[in-house]
mmCIF file of C-alpha atoms in Angstrom:
data_model
loop_
_atom_site.group_PDB
_atom_site.id
_atom_site.type_symbol
_atom_site.label_atom_id
_atom_site.label_comp_id
_atom_site.label_asym_id
_atom_site.label_seq_id
_atom_site.Cartn_x
_atom_site.Cartn_y
_atom_site.Cartn_z
ATOM 1 C CA ALA A 1 21.440 4.470 -27.772
ATOM 2 C CA GLN A 2 22.588 8.038 -28.062
ATOM 3 C CA ARG A 3 25.343 9.376 -25.868
ATOM 4 C CA VAL A 4 27.180 12.679 -25.405
ATOM 5 C CA THR A 5 30.690 12.776 -23.989
ATOM 6 C CA GLN A 6 32.448 15.807 -22.607
ATOM 7 C CA PRO A 7 35.865 14.562 -21.521
ATOM 8 C CA GLU A 8 36.896 17.579 -19.464
ATOM 9 C CA LYS A 9 35.197 18.386 -16.161
ATOM 10 C CA LEU A 10 37.204 21.587 -15.797
ATOM 11 C CA LEU A 11 38.994 23.765 -18.290
ATOM 12 C CA SER A 12 41.047 26.696 -17.056
ATOM 13 C CA VAL A 13 42.373 29.281 -19.477
ATOM 14 C CA PHE A 14 43.794 32.753 -19.170
ATOM 15 C CA LYS A 15 41.864 35.760 -20.355
ATOM 16 C CA GLY A 16 42.606 36.363 -24.017
ATOM 17 C CA ALA A 17 43.627 32.763 -24.676
ATOM 18 C CA PRO A 18 41.726 30.536 -27.121
ATOM 19 C CA VAL A 19 39.082 28.195 -25.764
ATOM 20 C CA GLU A 20 38.008 24.801 -27.027
ATOM 21 C CA LEU A 21 35.435 22.769 -25.146
ATOM 22 C CA LYS A 22 35.268 19.233 -26.450
ATOM 23 C CA CYS A 23 32.125 17.283 -27.219
ATOM 24 C CA ASN A 24 31.776 13.893 -28.861
ATOM 25 C CA TYR A 25 28.536 12.083 -29.558
ATOM 26 C CA SER A 26 27.324 8.676 -30.559
ATOM 27 C CA TYR A 27 24.115 8.380 -32.529
ATOM 28 C CA SER A 28 23.239 6.277 -35.510
ATOM 29 C CA GLY A 29 20.878 8.804 -37.060
ATOM 30 C CA SER A 30 21.297 12.326 -38.344
ATOM 31 C CA PRO A 31 22.300 14.395 -35.311
ATOM 32 C CA GLU A 32 21.313 17.845 -34.206
ATOM 33 C CA LEU A 33 23.652 19.282 -31.627
ATOM 34 C CA PHE A 34 23.556 22.170 -29.225
ATOM 35 C CA TRP A 35 25.555 23.928 -26.587
ATOM 36 C CA TYR A 36 23.798 25.047 -23.423
ATOM 37 C CA VAL A 37 25.412 27.306 -20.831
ATOM 38 C CA GLN A 38 24.754 27.970 -17.169
ATOM 39 C CA TYR A 39 26.292 31.085 -15.663
ATOM 40 C CA SER A 40 26.633 31.359 -11.905
ATOM 41 C CA ARG A 41 23.223 31.676 -10.232
ATOM 42 C CA GLN A 42 21.424 31.698 -13.571
ATOM 43 C CA ARG A 43 19.290 29.220 -15.431
ATOM 44 C CA LEU A 44 20.493 26.780 -17.983
ATOM 45 C CA GLN A 45 20.070 28.419 -21.390
ATOM 46 C CA LEU A 46 20.716 27.685 -25.016
ATOM 47 C CA LEU A 47 23.985 29.111 -26.342
ATOM 48 C CA LEU A 48 23.985 27.892 -29.915
ATOM 49 C CA ARG A 49 22.921 25.077 -32.212
ATOM 50 C CA HIS A 50 24.709 23.653 -35.169
ATOM 51 C CA ILE A 51 21.917 24.080 -37.689
ATOM 52 C CA SER A 52 21.978 27.828 -37.174
ATOM 53 C CA ARG A 53 25.678 28.112 -38.017
ATOM 54 C CA GLU A 54 25.821 31.233 -35.921
ATOM 55 C CA SER A 55 28.342 32.838 -33.624
ATOM 56 C CA ILE A 56 27.003 33.729 -30.185
ATOM 57 C CA LYS A 57 29.117 35.791 -27.786
ATOM 58 C CA GLY A 58 32.100 34.969 -29.995
ATOM 59 C CA PHE A 59 31.567 31.207 -29.691
ATOM 60 C CA THR A 60 31.276 28.920 -32.691
ATOM 61 C CA ALA A 61 30.852 25.180 -33.035
ATOM 62 C CA ASP A 62 31.176 23.027 -36.124
ATOM 63 C CA LEU A 63 29.612 19.626 -36.490
ATOM 64 C CA ASN A 64 32.161 17.093 -37.697
ATOM 65 C CA LYS A 65 30.264 13.954 -38.624
ATOM 66 C CA GLY A 66 33.431 12.057 -39.475
ATOM 67 C CA GLU A 67 34.830 12.544 -35.994
ATOM 68 C CA THR A 68 31.377 12.665 -34.375
ATOM 69 C CA SER A 69 32.384 15.857 -32.636
ATOM 70 C CA PHE A 70 30.864 19.261 -31.927
ATOM 71 C CA HIS A 71 33.574 21.225 -30.176
ATOM 72 C CA LEU A 72 32.860 24.739 -28.911
ATOM 73 C CA LYS A 73 35.485 27.346 -29.720
ATOM 74 C CA LYS A 74 36.261 30.945 -28.994
ATOM 75 C CA PRO A 75 39.446 32.683 -30.123
ATOM 76 C CA PHE A 76 39.843 34.979 -27.106
ATOM 77 C CA ALA A 77 38.384 34.039 -23.729
ATOM 78 C CA GLN A 78 36.776 36.691 -21.545
ATOM 79 C CA GLU A 79 36.152 36.564 -17.818
ATOM 80 C CA GLU A 80 32.395 36.603 -18.356
ATOM 81 C CA ASP A 81 32.684 33.328 -20.263
ATOM 82 C CA SER A 82 33.294 31.503 -16.982
ATOM 83 C CA ALA A 83 30.360 29.085 -16.655
ATOM 84 C CA MET A 84 29.237 25.475 -17.011
ATOM 85 C CA TYR A 85 28.865 24.365 -20.595
ATOM 86 C CA TYR A 86 26.754 21.393 -21.645
ATOM 87 C CA CYS A 87 26.769 19.751 -25.033
ATOM 88 C CA ALA A 88 23.422 18.265 -26.016
ATOM 89 C CA LEU A 89 22.076 15.975 -28.726
ATOM 90 C CA LEU A 90 18.566 16.089 -30.123
ATOM 91 C CA VAL A 91 17.002 12.845 -31.241
ATOM 92 C CA GLY A 92 13.671 11.670 -32.421
ATOM 93 C CA GLY A 93 10.528 13.276 -33.594
ATOM 94 C CA TYR A 94 9.512 14.210 -30.060
ATOM 95 C CA GLN A 95 12.529 16.399 -29.392
ATOM 96 C CA LYS A 96 14.286 14.333 -26.743
ATOM 97 C CA VAL A 97 17.536 15.986 -25.713
ATOM 98 C CA THR A 98 20.450 14.078 -24.206
ATOM 99 C CA PHE A 99 22.963 16.152 -22.265
ATOM 100 C CA GLY A 100 26.632 15.590 -21.605
ATOM 101 C CA THR A 101 28.097 15.807 -18.132
ATOM 102 C CA GLY A 102 29.286 19.361 -18.628
ATOM 103 C CA THR A 103 32.588 21.243 -18.596
ATOM 104 C CA LYS A 104 33.291 24.042 -16.208
ATOM 105 C CA LEU A 105 35.148 26.834 -17.961
ATOM 106 C CA GLN A 106 37.227 29.009 -15.694
ATOM 107 C CA VAL A 107 38.767 32.112 -17.248
ATOM 108 C CA ILE A 108 41.656 33.407 -15.193
ATOM 109 C CA PRO A 109 42.110 37.194 -15.232
ATOM 110 C CA GLU B 1 7.722 37.022 -21.567
ATOM 111 C CA ALA B 2 7.589 35.244 -18.223
ATOM 112 C CA GLY B 3 9.947 32.306 -17.891
ATOM 113 C CA VAL B 4 9.419 28.814 -16.575
ATOM 114 C CA ALA B 5 8.437 28.916 -12.924
ATOM 115 C CA GLN B 6 9.215 26.225 -10.368
ATOM 116 C CA SER B 7 8.468 25.802 -6.692
ATOM 117 C CA PRO B 8 9.701 25.250 -4.138
ATOM 118 C CA ARG B 9 13.279 26.341 -4.765
ATOM 119 C CA TYR B 10 14.686 24.235 -1.948
ATOM 120 C CA LYS B 11 13.397 21.249 -0.034
ATOM 121 C CA ILE B 12 14.914 19.152 2.724
ATOM 122 C CA ILE B 13 13.203 15.915 3.697
ATOM 123 C CA GLU B 14 14.055 12.679 5.424
ATOM 124 C CA LYS B 15 14.264 9.410 3.541
ATOM 125 C CA ARG B 16 10.966 7.617 3.073
ATOM 126 C CA GLN B 17 9.073 10.911 3.130
ATOM 127 C CA SER B 18 7.141 12.238 0.149
ATOM 128 C CA VAL B 19 7.777 15.405 -1.805
ATOM 129 C CA ALA B 20 6.176 17.203 -4.721
ATOM 130 C CA PHE B 21 7.506 19.771 -7.135
ATOM 131 C CA TRP B 22 5.506 22.146 -9.281
ATOM 132 C CA CYS B 23 6.260 23.637 -12.674
ATOM 133 C CA ASN B 24 4.504 26.291 -14.726
ATOM 134 C CA PRO B 25 5.864 26.404 -18.287
ATOM 135 C CA ILE B 26 5.983 29.336 -20.652
ATOM 136 C CA SER B 27 2.528 30.100 -21.992
ATOM 137 C CA GLY B 28 1.829 28.296 -25.228
ATOM 138 C CA HIS B 29 4.635 25.777 -24.878
ATOM 139 C CA ALA B 30 3.314 22.347 -25.766
ATOM 140 C CA THR B 31 6.246 20.316 -24.527
ATOM 141 C CA LEU B 32 7.279 20.046 -20.908
ATOM 142 C CA TYR B 33 10.291 18.192 -19.525
ATOM 143 C CA TRP B 34 11.409 17.148 -16.058
ATOM 144 C CA TYR B 35 15.116 16.537 -15.572
ATOM 145 C CA GLN B 36 17.098 15.256 -12.636
ATOM 146 C CA GLN B 37 20.563 16.734 -12.217
ATOM 147 C CA ILE B 38 22.778 15.032 -9.689
ATOM 148 C CA LEU B 39 25.825 16.974 -8.540
ATOM 149 C CA GLY B 40 28.607 16.741 -11.118
ATOM 150 C CA GLN B 41 26.397 15.315 -13.830
ATOM 151 C CA GLY B 42 24.404 16.670 -16.718
ATOM 152 C CA PRO B 43 20.623 16.874 -16.672
ATOM 153 C CA LYS B 44 18.955 13.487 -17.116
ATOM 154 C CA LEU B 45 15.497 13.409 -18.657
ATOM 155 C CA LEU B 46 12.915 11.845 -16.365
ATOM 156 C CA ILE B 47 9.742 12.494 -18.290
ATOM 157 C CA GLN B 48 8.572 14.450 -21.319
ATOM 158 C CA PHE B 49 5.025 15.598 -21.957
ATOM 159 C CA GLN B 50 3.512 16.710 -25.231
ATOM 160 C CA ASN B 51 0.480 18.721 -24.130
ATOM 161 C CA ASN B 52 -0.966 16.456 -21.424
ATOM 162 C CA GLY B 53 0.284 13.161 -22.849
ATOM 163 C CA VAL B 54 3.502 11.382 -21.915
ATOM 164 C CA VAL B 55 5.865 10.831 -24.849
ATOM 165 C CA ASP B 56 8.915 9.561 -22.941
ATOM 166 C CA ASP B 57 9.206 8.302 -19.388
ATOM 167 C CA SER B 58 11.770 5.593 -20.010
ATOM 168 C CA GLN B 59 14.140 6.896 -17.325
ATOM 169 C CA LEU B 60 11.515 7.640 -14.682
ATOM 170 C CA PRO B 61 11.780 5.303 -11.665
ATOM 171 C CA LYS B 62 8.106 4.500 -11.719
ATOM 172 C CA ASP B 63 8.096 2.636 -8.430
ATOM 173 C CA ARG B 64 8.624 5.924 -6.605
ATOM 174 C CA PHE B 65 8.342 8.799 -9.073
ATOM 175 C CA SER B 66 5.177 10.032 -10.712
ATOM 176 C CA ALA B 67 4.313 13.068 -12.778
ATOM 177 C CA GLU B 68 1.252 14.583 -14.302
ATOM 178 C CA ARG B 69 0.390 17.512 -16.487
ATOM 179 C CA LEU B 70 -3.246 18.291 -16.098
ATOM 180 C CA LYS B 71 -4.890 20.311 -18.850
ATOM 181 C CA GLY B 72 -1.593 20.460 -20.695
ATOM 182 C CA VAL B 73 -0.233 23.388 -18.695
ATOM 183 C CA ASP B 74 1.167 23.052 -15.159
ATOM 184 C CA SER B 75 2.929 19.916 -14.061
ATOM 185 C CA THR B 76 3.796 18.229 -10.792
ATOM 186 C CA LEU B 77 6.507 15.693 -10.105
ATOM 187 C CA LYS B 78 6.202 13.545 -6.996
ATOM 188 C CA ILE B 79 8.594 11.261 -5.192
ATOM 189 C CA GLN B 80 7.108 8.756 -2.765
ATOM 190 C CA PRO B 81 9.006 7.495 -0.812
ATOM 191 C CA ALA B 82 12.248 9.410 -1.225
ATOM 192 C CA LYS B 83 15.659 7.780 -1.047
ATOM 193 C CA LEU B 84 19.037 9.310 -0.265
ATOM 194 C CA GLU B 85 20.063 8.995 -3.915
ATOM 195 C CA ASP B 86 17.197 11.249 -4.954
ATOM 196 C CA SER B 87 19.148 14.242 -3.672
ATOM 197 C CA ALA B 88 19.539 16.396 -6.771
ATOM 198 C CA VAL B 89 18.319 19.474 -8.573
ATOM 199 C CA TYR B 90 15.044 18.887 -10.390
ATOM 200 C CA LEU B 91 14.760 21.012 -13.494
ATOM 201 C CA CYS B 92 11.652 21.758 -15.449
ATOM 202 C CA ALA B 93 11.904 22.960 -19.036
ATOM 203 C CA SER B 94 9.450 23.760 -21.779
ATOM 204 C CA SER B 95 9.527 24.221 -25.510
ATOM 205 C CA LEU B 96 7.181 24.990 -28.372
ATOM 206 C CA GLY B 97 7.399 21.395 -29.518
ATOM 207 C CA ARG B 98 8.727 20.055 -32.764
ATOM 208 C CA VAL B 99 9.192 23.490 -34.257
ATOM 209 C CA SER B 100 11.579 24.424 -31.469
ATOM 210 C CA ARG B 101 14.205 21.966 -32.743
ATOM 211 C CA GLY B 102 15.767 21.421 -29.360
ATOM 212 C CA THR B 103 15.474 24.908 -27.923
ATOM 213 C CA GLN B 104 14.299 24.452 -24.364
ATOM 214 C CA TYR B 105 13.667 27.055 -21.709
ATOM 215 C CA PHE B 106 14.622 26.029 -18.207
ATOM 216 C CA GLY B 107 13.260 26.970 -14.839
ATOM 217 C CA PRO B 108 15.473 27.782 -11.850
ATOM 218 C CA GLY B 109 15.232 24.261 -10.494
ATOM 219 C CA THR B 110 14.286 22.756 -7.155
ATOM 220 C CA ARG B 111 17.185 21.619 -5.012
ATOM 221 C CA LEU B 112 16.211 18.520 -3.034
ATOM 222 C CA LEU B 113 18.204 17.153 -0.134
ATOM 223 C CA VAL B 114 17.181 13.809 1.310
ATOM 224 C CA LEU B 115 18.606 13.074 4.765
#
């Protein structure tokens, strides 16, 4: 069965410092991975997905099949990046998404 | 475009009572999901509809939870009878279906407290 692991419940960094939110997955098929974000008092929303190879709000994530990882990175953290971040794995033809437990990013001014 | 709507936003009930949640997805979205999010955990899929058919309900506790999506649009999720461990946020999400490739749009959630 598929599984998504986010080892850190809380990550605190200073403003301007680099950020790396870790995500590891287990899935025997070809994975599609995503990062979702939930800002305070807002809805859960898609941040980025690996197939798009895009940078959103300065965040990037590279799929490493060898390490089964999809870590989220940003070179310089900003206060508005403080939020809950969920890594998610898409499986199957019917678009089932499995979420990790989430990491709370706290950017300290 | 209007987002996914859910009601009520908050609900407090006593154990063994019944409760129902409503979701209105984004117009034209074929796929609708109900998730349960317990405090400190990620969203867990309870049931997934494709139009008005169920495609995955493997994690739905069917002895007490039920869901329907009449006419392939709105959906209701019911718990009968509720247990203390059902206290959670219930999220509804929708997507265009296979073409969306995992992009889901979430509602604000219903926060349920079972006393």
